[in-house]
CSV table of C-alpha atoms in Angstrom, one decimal:
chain,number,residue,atom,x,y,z
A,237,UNK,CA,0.0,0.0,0.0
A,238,UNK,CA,2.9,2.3,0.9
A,239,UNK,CA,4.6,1.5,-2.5
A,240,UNK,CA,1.3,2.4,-4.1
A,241,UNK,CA,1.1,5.8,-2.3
A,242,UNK,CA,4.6,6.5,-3.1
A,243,UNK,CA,4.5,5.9,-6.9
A,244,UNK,CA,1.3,7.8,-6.9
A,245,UNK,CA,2.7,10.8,-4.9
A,246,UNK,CA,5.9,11.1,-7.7
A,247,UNK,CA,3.9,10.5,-10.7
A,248,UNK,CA,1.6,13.2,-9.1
A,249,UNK,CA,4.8,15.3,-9.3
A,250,UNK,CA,6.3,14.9,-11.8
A,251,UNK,CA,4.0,14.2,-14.6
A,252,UNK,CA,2.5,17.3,-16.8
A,253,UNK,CA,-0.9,14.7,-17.7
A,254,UNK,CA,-1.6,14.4,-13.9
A,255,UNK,CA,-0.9,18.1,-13.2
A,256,UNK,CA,-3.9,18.7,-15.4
A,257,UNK,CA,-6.0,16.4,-14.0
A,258,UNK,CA,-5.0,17.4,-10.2
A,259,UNK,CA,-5.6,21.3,-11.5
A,260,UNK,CA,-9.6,20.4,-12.2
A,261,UNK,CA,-9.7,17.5,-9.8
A,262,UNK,CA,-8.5,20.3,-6.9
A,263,UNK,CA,-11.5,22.7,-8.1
A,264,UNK,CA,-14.3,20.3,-8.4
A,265,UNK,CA,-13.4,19.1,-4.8
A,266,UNK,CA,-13.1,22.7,-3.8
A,267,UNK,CA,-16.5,23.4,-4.9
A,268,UNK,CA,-17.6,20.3,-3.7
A,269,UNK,CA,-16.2,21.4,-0.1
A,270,UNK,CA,-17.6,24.9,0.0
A,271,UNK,CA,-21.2,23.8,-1.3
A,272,UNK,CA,-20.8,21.0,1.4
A,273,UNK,CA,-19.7,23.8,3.9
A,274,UNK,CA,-22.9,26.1,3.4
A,275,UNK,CA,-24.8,23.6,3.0
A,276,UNK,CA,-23.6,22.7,6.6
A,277,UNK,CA,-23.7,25.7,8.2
A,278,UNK,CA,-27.5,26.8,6.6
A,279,UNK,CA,-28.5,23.4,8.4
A,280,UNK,CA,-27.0,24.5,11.7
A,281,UNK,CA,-28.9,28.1,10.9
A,282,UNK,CA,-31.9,26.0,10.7
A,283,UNK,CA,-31.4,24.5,13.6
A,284,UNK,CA,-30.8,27.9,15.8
A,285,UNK,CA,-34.0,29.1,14.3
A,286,UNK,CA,-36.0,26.0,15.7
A,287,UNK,CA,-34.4,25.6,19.0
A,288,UNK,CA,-33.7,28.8,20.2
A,289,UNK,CA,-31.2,27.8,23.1
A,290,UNK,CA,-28.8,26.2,20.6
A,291,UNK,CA,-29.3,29.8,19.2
A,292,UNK,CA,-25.7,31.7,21.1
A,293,UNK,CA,-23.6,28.3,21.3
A,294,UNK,CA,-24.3,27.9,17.5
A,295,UNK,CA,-23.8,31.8,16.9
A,296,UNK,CA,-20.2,31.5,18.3
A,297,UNK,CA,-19.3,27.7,17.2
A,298,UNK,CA,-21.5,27.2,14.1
A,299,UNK,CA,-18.7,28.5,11.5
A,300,UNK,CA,-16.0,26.0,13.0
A,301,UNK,CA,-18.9,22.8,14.2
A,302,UNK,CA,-20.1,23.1,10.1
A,303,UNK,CA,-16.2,23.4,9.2
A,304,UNK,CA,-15.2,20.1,11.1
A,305,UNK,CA,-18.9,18.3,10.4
A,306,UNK,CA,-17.7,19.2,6.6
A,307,UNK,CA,-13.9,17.9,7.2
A,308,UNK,CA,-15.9,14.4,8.3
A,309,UNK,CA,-18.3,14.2,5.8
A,310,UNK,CA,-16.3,15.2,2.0
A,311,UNK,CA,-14.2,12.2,2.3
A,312,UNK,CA,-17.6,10.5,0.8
A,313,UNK,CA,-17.7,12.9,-1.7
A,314,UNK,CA,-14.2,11.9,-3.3
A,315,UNK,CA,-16.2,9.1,-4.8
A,316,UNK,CA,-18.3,11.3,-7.4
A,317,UNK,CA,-15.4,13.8,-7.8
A,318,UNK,CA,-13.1,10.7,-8.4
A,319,UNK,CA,-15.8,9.3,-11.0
A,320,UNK,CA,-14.8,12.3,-13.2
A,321,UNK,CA,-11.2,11.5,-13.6
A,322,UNK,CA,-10.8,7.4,-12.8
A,323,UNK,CA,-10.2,6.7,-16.3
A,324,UNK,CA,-8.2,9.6,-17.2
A,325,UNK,CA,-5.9,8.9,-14.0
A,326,UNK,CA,-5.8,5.4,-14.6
A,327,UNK,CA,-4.4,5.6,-18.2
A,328,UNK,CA,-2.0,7.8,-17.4
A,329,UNK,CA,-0.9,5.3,-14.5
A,330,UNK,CA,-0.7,2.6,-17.5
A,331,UNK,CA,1.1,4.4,-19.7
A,332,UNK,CA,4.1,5.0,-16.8
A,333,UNK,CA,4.2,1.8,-15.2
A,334,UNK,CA,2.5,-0.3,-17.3
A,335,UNK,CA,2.7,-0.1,-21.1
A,336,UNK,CA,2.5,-3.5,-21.9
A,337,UNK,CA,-1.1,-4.0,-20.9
A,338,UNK,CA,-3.4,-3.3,-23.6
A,339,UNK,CA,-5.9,-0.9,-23.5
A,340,UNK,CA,-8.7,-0.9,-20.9
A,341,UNK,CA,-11.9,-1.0,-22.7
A,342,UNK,CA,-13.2,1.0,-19.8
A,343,UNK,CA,-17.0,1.5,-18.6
A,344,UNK,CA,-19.4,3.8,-19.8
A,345,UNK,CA,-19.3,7.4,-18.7
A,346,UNK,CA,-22.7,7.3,-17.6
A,347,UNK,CA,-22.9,3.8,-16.1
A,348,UNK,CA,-19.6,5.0,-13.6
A,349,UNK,CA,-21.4,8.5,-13.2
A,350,UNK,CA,-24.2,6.4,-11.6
A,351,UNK,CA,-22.6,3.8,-10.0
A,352,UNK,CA,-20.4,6.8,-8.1
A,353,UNK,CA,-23.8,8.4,-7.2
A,354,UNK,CA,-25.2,5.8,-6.1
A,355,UNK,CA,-22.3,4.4,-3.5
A,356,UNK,CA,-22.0,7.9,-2.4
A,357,UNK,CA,-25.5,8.0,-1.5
A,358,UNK,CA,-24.8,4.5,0.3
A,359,UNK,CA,-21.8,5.9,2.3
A,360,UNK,CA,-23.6,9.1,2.9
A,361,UNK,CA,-26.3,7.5,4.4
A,362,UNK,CA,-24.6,4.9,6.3
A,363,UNK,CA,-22.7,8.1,8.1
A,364,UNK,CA,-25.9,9.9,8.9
A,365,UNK,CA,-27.2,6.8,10.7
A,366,UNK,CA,-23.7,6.0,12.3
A,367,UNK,CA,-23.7,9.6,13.5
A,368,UNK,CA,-24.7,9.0,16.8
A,369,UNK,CA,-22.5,6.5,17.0
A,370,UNK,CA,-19.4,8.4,16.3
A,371,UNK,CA,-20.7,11.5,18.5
A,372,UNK,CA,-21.9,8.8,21.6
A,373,UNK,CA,-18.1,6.8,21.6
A,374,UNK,CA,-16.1,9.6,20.7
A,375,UNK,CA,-16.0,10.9,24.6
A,376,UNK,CA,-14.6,6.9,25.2
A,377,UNK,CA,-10.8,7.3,24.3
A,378,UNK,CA,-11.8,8.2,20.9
A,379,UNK,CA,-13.2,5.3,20.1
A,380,UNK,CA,-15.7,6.9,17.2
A,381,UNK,CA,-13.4,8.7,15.1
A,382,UNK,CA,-11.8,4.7,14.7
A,383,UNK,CA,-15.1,3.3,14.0
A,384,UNK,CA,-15.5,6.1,11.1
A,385,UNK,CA,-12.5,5.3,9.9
A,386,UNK,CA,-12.7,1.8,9.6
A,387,UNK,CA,-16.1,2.1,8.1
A,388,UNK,CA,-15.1,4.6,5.7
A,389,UNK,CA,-11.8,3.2,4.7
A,390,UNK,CA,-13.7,-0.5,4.2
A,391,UNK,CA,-16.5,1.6,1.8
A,392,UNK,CA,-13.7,4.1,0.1
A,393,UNK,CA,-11.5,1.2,-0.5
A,394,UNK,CA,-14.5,-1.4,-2.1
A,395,UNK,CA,-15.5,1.5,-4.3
A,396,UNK,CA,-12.0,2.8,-5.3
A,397,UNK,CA,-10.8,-0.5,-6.4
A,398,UNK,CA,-14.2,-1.4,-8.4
A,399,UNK,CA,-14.2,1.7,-10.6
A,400,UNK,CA,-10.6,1.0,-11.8
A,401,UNK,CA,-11.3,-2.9,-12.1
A,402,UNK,CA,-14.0,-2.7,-14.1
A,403,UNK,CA,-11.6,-1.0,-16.6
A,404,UNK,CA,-10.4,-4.5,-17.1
A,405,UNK,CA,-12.4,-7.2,-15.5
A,406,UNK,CA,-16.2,-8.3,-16.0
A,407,UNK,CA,-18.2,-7.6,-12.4
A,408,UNK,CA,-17.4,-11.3,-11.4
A,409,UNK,CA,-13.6,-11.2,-11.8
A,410,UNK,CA,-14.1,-7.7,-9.9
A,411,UNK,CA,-14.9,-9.8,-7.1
A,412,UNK,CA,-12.1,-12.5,-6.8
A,413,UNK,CA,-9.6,-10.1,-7.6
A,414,UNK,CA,-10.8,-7.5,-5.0
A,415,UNK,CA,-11.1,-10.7,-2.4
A,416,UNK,CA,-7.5,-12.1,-3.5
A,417,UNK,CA,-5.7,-8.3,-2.6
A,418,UNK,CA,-8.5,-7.6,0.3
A,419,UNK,CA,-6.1,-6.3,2.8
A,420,UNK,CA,-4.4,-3.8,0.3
A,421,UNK,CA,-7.7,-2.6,-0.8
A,422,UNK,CA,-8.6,-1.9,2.7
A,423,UNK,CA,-5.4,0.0,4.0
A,424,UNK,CA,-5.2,1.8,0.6
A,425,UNK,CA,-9.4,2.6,1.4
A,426,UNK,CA,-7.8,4.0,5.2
A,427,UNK,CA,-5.1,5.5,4.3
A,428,UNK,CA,-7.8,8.0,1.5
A,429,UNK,CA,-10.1,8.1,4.5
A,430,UNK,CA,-7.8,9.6,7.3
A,431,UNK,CA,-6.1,12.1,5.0
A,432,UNK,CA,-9.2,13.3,3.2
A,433,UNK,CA,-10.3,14.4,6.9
A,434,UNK,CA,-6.9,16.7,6.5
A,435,UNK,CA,-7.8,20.4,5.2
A,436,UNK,CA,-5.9,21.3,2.1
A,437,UNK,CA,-4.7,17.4,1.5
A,438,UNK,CA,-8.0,16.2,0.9
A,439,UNK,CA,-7.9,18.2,-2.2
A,440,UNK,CA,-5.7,16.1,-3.6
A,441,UNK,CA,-7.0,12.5,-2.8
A,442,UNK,CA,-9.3,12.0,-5.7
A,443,UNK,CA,-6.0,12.0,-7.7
A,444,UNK,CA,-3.6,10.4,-5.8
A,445,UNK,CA,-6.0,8.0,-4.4
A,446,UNK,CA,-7.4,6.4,-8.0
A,447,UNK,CA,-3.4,6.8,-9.1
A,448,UNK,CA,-2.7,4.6,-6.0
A,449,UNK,CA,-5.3,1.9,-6.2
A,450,UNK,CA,-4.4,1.3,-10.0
A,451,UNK,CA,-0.9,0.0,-8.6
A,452,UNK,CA,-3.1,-2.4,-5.7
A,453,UNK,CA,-4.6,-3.7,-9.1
A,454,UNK,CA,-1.9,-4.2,-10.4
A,455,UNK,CA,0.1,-6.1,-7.4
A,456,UNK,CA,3.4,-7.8,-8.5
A,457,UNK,CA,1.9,-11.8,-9.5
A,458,UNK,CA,-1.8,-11.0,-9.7
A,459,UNK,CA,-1.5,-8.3,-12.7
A,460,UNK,CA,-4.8,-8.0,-14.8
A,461,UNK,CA,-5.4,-8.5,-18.2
């Protein structure tokens, strides 16, 4: 996993193609983040004007609670803004490291476009409802920000790996080849979820984070097609 990060990270660097990519992958999550923001902070508005003694704590912490609630929930968002640029990314990860594939037939705009939306409403709603959960074992040694993070990284990981399979594999092969590197797939899926909670950095994941799991796919004896 670190291997993946770390090719990722210099290709990132050092290759013109990716800079593009990273230059509109870095606005679309920065809109994404402010839209996600205001929409944050209108709900805790909403919730002042309903419940009047929330009004003075909410008037002082609101900007910063909506900042942090926003920090927690955009990680789920990397899944549409990543749906934009998974098969630009990943083609420019083949032609560095490996050429000798052929090309990846690659799914349908539209079908990935929907099958992004849709897990992101799936990971979206599986935080709401876990919400209470984080909130209720946070104040026991931290305990909820791990269960987010393992529930997060098992969901970003499953969904990063799938939209870059199914470049190559048929929804069955998707399967066995995600359950023959499952431990890869969910470090890789941690390692996006911790630093997409990290202002600034989480404007890069999208990027780095397809780049990276198209080298998990590609793991040294179990290379695709």
């Amino acid at each position: 996993m670190l291997n993946a990060f770390r090719k990722a990270a210099i290709q990132l660097l050092t290759d013109p193609k990716m800079w593009k990519l990273l230059g509109w992958s870095m606005l679309v999550s920065l809109v994404c983040f402010v839209a996600l923001w205001a929409a944050m902070s209108g709900l805790l508005h909403w919730g002042a004007t309903h419940w009047p003694r929330l009004q003075t704590w909410l008037s002082w912490g609101g900007v910063v609670v909506s900042f942090v609630a926003t920090c927690f929930v955009f990680p789920t968002m990397f899944v549409l803004v990543q749906s934009f640029f998974q098969e630009a990314v990943a083609d420019c990860v083949d032609a560095k490291y490996y050429p000798h594939l052929p090309p990846a037939d690659g799914a349908p705009f539209w079908t990935a476009i929907w099958r992004a939306l849709k897990f992101f409403l799936v990971m979206l709603s599986l935080n709401l409802g876990a919400a209470p959960i984080y909130l209720g074992m946070m104040f026991f040694m931290g305990s909820g920000a791990a269960v987010y993070a393992v529930l997060n990284g098992f969901l970003a990981g499953r969904e990063y790996f799938e939209v870059v399979a199914l470049r190559r594999l048929s929804g069955g092969e998707v399967d066995a080849a995600r359950n023959a590197r499952w431990g890869s797939v969910f470090w890789t899926g941690l390692a996006i979820t911790l630093l997409g909670v990290v202002p600034i950095l989480n404007l890069f994941m999208p990027i780095l984070g397809a780049a990276a799991m198209v080298h998990i796919t590609q793991r040294p004896g179990r290379v695709m097609k």
